Structures are given as C-alpha cells and as structure tokens.
mmCIF file of C-alpha atoms in Angstrom:
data_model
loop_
_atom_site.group_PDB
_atom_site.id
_atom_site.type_symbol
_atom_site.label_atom_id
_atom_site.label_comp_id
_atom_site.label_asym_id
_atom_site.label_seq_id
_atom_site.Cartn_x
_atom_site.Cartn_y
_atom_site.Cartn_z
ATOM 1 C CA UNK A 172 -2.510 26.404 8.576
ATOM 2 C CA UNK A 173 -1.426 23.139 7.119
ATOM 3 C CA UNK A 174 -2.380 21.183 9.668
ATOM 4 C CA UNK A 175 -5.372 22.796 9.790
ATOM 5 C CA UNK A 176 -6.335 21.980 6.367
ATOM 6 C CA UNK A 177 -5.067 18.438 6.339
ATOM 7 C CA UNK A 178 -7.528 17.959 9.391
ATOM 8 C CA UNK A 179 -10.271 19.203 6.845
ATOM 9 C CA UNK A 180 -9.693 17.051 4.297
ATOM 10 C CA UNK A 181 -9.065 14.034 6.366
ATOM 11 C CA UNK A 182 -12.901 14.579 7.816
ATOM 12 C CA UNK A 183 -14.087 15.176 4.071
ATOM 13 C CA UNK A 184 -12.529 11.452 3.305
ATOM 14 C CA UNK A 185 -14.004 10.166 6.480
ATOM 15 C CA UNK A 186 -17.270 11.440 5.679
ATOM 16 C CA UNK A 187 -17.019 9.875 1.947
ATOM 17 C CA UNK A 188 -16.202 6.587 3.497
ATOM 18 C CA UNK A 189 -19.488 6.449 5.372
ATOM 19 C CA UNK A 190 -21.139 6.076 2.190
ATOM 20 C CA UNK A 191 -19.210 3.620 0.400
ATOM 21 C CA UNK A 192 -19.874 -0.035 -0.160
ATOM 22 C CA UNK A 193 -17.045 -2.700 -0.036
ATOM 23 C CA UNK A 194 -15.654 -2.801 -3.214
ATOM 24 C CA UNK A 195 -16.695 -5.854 -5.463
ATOM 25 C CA UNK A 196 -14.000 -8.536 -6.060
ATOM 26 C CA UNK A 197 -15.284 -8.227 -9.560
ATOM 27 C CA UNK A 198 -14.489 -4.500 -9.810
ATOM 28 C CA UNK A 199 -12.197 -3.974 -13.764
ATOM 29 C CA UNK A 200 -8.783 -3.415 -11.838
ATOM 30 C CA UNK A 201 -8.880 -6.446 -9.032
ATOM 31 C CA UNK A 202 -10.000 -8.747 -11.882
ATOM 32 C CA UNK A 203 -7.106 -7.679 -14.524
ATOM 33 C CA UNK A 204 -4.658 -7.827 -11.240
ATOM 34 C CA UNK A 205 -5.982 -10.984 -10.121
ATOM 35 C CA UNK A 206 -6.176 -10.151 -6.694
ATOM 36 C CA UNK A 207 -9.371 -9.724 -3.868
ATOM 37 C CA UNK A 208 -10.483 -6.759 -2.010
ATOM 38 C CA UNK A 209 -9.284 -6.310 1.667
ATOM 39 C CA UNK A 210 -10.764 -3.266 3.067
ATOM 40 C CA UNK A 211 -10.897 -1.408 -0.436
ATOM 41 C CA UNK A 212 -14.391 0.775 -1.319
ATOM 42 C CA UNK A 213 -15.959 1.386 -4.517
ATOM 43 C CA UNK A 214 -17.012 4.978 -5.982
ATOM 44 C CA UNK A 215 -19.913 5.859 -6.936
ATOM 45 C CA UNK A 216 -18.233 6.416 -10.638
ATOM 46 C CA UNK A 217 -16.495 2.570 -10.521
ATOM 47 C CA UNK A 218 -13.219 3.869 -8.721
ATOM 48 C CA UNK A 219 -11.443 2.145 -6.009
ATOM 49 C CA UNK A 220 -10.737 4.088 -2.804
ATOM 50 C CA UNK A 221 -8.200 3.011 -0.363
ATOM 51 C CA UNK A 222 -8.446 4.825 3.025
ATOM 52 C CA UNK A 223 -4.922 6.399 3.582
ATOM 53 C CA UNK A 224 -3.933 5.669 7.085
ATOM 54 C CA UNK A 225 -1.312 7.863 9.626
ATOM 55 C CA UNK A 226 -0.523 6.289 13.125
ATOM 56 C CA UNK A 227 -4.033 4.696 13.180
ATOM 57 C CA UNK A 228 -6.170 7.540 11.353
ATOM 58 C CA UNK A 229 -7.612 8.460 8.103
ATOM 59 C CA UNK A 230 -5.737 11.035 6.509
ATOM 60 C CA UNK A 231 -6.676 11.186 2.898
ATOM 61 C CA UNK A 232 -7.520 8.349 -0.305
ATOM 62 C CA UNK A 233 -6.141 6.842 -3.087
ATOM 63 C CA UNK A 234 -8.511 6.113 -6.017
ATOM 64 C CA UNK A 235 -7.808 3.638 -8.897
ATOM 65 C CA UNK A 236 -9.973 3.118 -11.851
ATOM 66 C CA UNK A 237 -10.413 0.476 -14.199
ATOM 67 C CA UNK A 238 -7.140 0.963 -16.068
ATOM 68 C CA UNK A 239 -5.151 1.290 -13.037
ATOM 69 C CA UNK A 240 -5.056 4.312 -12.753
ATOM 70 C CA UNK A 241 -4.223 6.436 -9.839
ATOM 71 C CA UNK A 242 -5.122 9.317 -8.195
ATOM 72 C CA UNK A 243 -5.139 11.022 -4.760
ATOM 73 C CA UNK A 244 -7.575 12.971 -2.811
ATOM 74 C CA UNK A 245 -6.874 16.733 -3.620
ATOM 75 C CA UNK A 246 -4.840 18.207 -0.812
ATOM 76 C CA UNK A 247 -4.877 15.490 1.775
ATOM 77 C CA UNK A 248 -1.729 14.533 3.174
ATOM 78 C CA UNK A 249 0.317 11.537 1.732
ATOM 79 C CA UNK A 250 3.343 11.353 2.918
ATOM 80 C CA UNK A 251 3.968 9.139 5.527
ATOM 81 C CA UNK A 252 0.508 7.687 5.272
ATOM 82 C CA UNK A 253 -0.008 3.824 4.544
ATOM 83 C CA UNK A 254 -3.081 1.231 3.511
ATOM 84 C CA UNK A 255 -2.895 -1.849 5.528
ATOM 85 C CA UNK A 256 -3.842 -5.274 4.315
ATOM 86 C CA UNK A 257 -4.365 -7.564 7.806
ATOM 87 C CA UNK A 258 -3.819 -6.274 11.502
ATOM 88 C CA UNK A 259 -1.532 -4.035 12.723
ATOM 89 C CA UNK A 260 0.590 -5.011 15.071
ATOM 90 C CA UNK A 261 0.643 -8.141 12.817
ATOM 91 C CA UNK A 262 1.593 -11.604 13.812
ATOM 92 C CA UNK A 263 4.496 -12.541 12.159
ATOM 93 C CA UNK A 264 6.728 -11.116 9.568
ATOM 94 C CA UNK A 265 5.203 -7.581 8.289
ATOM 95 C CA UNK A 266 5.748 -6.670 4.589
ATOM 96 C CA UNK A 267 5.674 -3.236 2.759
ATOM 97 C CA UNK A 268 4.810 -2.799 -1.051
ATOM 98 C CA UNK A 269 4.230 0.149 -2.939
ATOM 99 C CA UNK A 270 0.811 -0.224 -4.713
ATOM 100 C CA UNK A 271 -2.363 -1.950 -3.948
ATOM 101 C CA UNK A 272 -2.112 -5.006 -6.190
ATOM 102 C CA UNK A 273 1.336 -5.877 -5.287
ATOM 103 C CA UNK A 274 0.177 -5.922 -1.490
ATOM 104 C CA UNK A 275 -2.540 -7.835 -2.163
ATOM 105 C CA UNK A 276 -0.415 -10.485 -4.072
ATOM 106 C CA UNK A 277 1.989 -10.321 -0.943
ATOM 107 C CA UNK A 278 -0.369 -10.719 1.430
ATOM 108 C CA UNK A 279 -2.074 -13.732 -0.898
ATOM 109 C CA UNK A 280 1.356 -16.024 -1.102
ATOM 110 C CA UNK A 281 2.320 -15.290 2.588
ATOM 111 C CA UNK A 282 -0.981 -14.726 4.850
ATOM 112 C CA UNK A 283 1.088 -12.096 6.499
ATOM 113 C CA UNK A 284 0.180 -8.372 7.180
ATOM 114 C CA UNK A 285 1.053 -6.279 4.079
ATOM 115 C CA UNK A 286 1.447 -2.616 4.122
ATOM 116 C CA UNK A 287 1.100 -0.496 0.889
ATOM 117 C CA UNK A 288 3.152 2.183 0.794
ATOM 118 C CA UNK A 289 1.230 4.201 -2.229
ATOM 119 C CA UNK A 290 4.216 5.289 -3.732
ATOM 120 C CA UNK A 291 7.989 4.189 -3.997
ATOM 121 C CA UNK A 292 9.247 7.519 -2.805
ATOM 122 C CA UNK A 293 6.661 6.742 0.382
ATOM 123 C CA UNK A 294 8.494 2.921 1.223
ATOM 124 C CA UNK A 295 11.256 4.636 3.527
ATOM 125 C CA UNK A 296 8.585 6.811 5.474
ATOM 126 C CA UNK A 297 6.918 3.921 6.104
ATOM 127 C CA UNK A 298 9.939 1.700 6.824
ATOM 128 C CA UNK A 299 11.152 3.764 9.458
ATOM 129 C CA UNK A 300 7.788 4.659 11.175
ATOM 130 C CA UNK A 301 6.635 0.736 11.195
ATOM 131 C CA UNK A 302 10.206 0.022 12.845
ATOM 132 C CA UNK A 303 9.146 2.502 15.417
ATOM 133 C CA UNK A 304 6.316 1.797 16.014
ATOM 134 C CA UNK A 305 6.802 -2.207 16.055
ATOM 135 C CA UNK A 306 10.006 -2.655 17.748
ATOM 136 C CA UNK A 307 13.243 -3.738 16.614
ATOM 137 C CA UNK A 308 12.488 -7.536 16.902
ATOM 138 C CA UNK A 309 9.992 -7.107 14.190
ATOM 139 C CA UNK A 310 10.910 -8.562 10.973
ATOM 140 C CA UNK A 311 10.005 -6.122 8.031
ATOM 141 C CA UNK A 312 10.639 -6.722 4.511
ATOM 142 C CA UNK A 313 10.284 -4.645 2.039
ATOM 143 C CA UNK A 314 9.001 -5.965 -1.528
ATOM 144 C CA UNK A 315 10.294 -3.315 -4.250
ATOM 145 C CA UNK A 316 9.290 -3.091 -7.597
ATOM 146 C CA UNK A 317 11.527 -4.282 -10.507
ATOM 147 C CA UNK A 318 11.834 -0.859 -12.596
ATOM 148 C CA UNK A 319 14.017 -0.228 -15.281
ATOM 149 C CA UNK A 320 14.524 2.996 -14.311
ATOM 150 C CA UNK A 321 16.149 1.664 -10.731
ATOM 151 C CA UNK A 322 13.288 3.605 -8.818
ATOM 152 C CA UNK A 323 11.344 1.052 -6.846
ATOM 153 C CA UNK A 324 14.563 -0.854 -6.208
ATOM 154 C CA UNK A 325 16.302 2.011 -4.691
ATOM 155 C CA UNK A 326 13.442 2.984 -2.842
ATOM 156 C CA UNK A 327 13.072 -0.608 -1.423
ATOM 157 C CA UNK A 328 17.112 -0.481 -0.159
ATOM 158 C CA UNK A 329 17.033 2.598 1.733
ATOM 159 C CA UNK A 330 13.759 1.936 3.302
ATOM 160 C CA UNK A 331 15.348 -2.193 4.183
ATOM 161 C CA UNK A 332 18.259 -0.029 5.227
ATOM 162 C CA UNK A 333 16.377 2.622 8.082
ATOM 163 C CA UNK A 334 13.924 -0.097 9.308
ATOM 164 C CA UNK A 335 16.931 -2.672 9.515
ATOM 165 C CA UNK A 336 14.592 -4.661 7.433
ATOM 166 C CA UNK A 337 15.477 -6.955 4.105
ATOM 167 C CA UNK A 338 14.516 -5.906 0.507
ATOM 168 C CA UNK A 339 13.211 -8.121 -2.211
ATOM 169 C CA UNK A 340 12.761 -7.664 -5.340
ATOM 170 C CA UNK A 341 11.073 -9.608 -8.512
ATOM 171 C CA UNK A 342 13.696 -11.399 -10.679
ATOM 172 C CA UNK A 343 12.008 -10.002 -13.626
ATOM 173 C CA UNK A 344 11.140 -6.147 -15.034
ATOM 174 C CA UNK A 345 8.017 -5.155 -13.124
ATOM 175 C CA UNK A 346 6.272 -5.530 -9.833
ATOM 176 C CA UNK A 347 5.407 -8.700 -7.145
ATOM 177 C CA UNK A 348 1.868 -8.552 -8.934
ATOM 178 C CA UNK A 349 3.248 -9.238 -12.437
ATOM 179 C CA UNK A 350 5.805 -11.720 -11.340
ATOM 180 C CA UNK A 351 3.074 -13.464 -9.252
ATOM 181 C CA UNK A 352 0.854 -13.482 -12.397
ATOM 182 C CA UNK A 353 3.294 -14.885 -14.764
ATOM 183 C CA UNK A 354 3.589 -18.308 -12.659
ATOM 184 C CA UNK A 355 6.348 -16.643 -9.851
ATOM 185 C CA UNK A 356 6.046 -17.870 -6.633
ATOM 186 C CA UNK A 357 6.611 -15.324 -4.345
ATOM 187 C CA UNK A 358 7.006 -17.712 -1.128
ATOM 188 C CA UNK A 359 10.127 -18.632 -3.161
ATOM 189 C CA UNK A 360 13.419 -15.763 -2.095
ATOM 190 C CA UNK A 361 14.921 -14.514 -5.954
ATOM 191 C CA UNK A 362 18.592 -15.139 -5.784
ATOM 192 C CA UNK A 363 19.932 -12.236 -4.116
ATOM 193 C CA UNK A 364 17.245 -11.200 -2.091
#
C-alpha cells in the first residue's frame, strides 16, 4: 500500500515538473544565499522546487520560498532520496550537504559533484547508498552543518563513518553557505577536518 502510494505521488511530482520553468538565478532565496540555480524549478507561486531523486528517479520535491523556507511534497517519500548538483557517477571527489544552498556553495568552491541530502537526519542514508553505489575507491566527504545544538555535526560523523568517507565542518556556528558568505574559503580544510 505504501509503495503503492509513493508511486502516486512520485508521478504527481513528475507531472508538476513538466510544467515548470528553470528557476531564475534572481529568484528571493538564491539571491540572499548568493548562490546559482543548477537544475532547481520555480512555482508558479515564487517557490523553488528541487526534484527529490532515489537510485536515478523522481520520488517526491522539496520547495523553498523566499525566506528559506522549506517544505516537502505531501506524502512523497524522503528518506533516502537526494538532489544532485553535477553528474552522477561524478568525476572526482563527490560531496554531500544537507540543504540546497550549502550544496550549491560546495559545488561553487570545488567544481565537484555535490549531493544535497535535504535533511541532516537524511546525510547517513545517503552516505551509505552513494558508497554503494560508487565503489569503495570513491572519495566522499561529507560537509555538515555547524549547529549549536550538535545536530548537523553528528549527522555528518556517522554518515563519514558508514560511507568510510571524511566529515567537514565550518569553523564557525552555521552552515558551508554562511561560512562561504562571510569571506571563508571553503577550498581551505578547518583545522580538524
């Protein structure tokens, strides 16, 4: 029944994609992030969309308005699902980041495929299926967020740790966006990364 369902909304978001321009580079929320679209679509009421991808597929969509803020497709399946910015397999070092922006900042300093993971709780998932799926001389790293509450840096260790991958994250309290925005260079390793 689940599966059934999922399979319904994934051809609801497929059929919503069909409609959709590319998003605008000027859209509110890649403007205030500083950051271009790659792949992204725009809503008919201003929101981002971000196909969510499974093992190739559209499952479901992330939206994100002006403000940033976030919002899945009712019902579709998340878990385990991924956005990628740049081919897959990718040449070269693969990174994973949990939100669009940070990605996109990623995938800006390095040129390298950047996955977003949607969610910090979503970075292991991820982690382990790219290390499947990619082979264990693939280099992954996983960028984690800088949280005060310990979330997104937890999140990016045990996902490093099942994809035999290495973690970084930010020297400073937020995300690879923010620290890219204040004048961080994120070619540059933080000490202890």
């Amino acid at each position: 029944e689940r599966r059934k369902y999922y399979e319904q909304i994934a051809e609801a978001v497929k059929k919503i994609l069909k409609t959709l321009e590319p998003a605008s580079p000027e859209h509110p929320y890649l403007v205030k992030k500083r950051v271009s679209s790659y792949g992204i679509y725009e809503t008919g009421d201003g929101r981002l969309m971000l196909p969510v991808v499974k093992d190739g597929e559209v499952v479901s969509a992330q939206y994100i308005d002006g403000d940033g803020q976030k919002q899945f497709h009712g019902g579709g399946e998340i878990k385990g699902g991924y956005f990628p910015i740049g081919p897959v397999p990718p040449q070269g070092t693969v990174y994973v980041a949990e939100g669009y922006a940070t990605a996109a900042s990623v995938y800006e300093a390095t040129g390298r495929t950047t996955i977003v993971a949607l969610n910090a709780g979503n970075m292991p998932v991820v982690a382990k299926w790219l290390r499947g799926k990619l082979g264990p001389a693939q280099e992954i790293v996983i960028v984690g967020d800088n949280d005060e509450s310990g979330t997104g840096q937890k999140a990016a260790e045990e996902a490093a740790h099942l994809c035999g991958g290495r973690a970084v994250i930010p020297p400073e309290t937020g995300d690879a966006n923010d620290y890219a925005n204040a004048g961080g260079d994120l070619t540059v390793p933080s000490p202890g990364s």
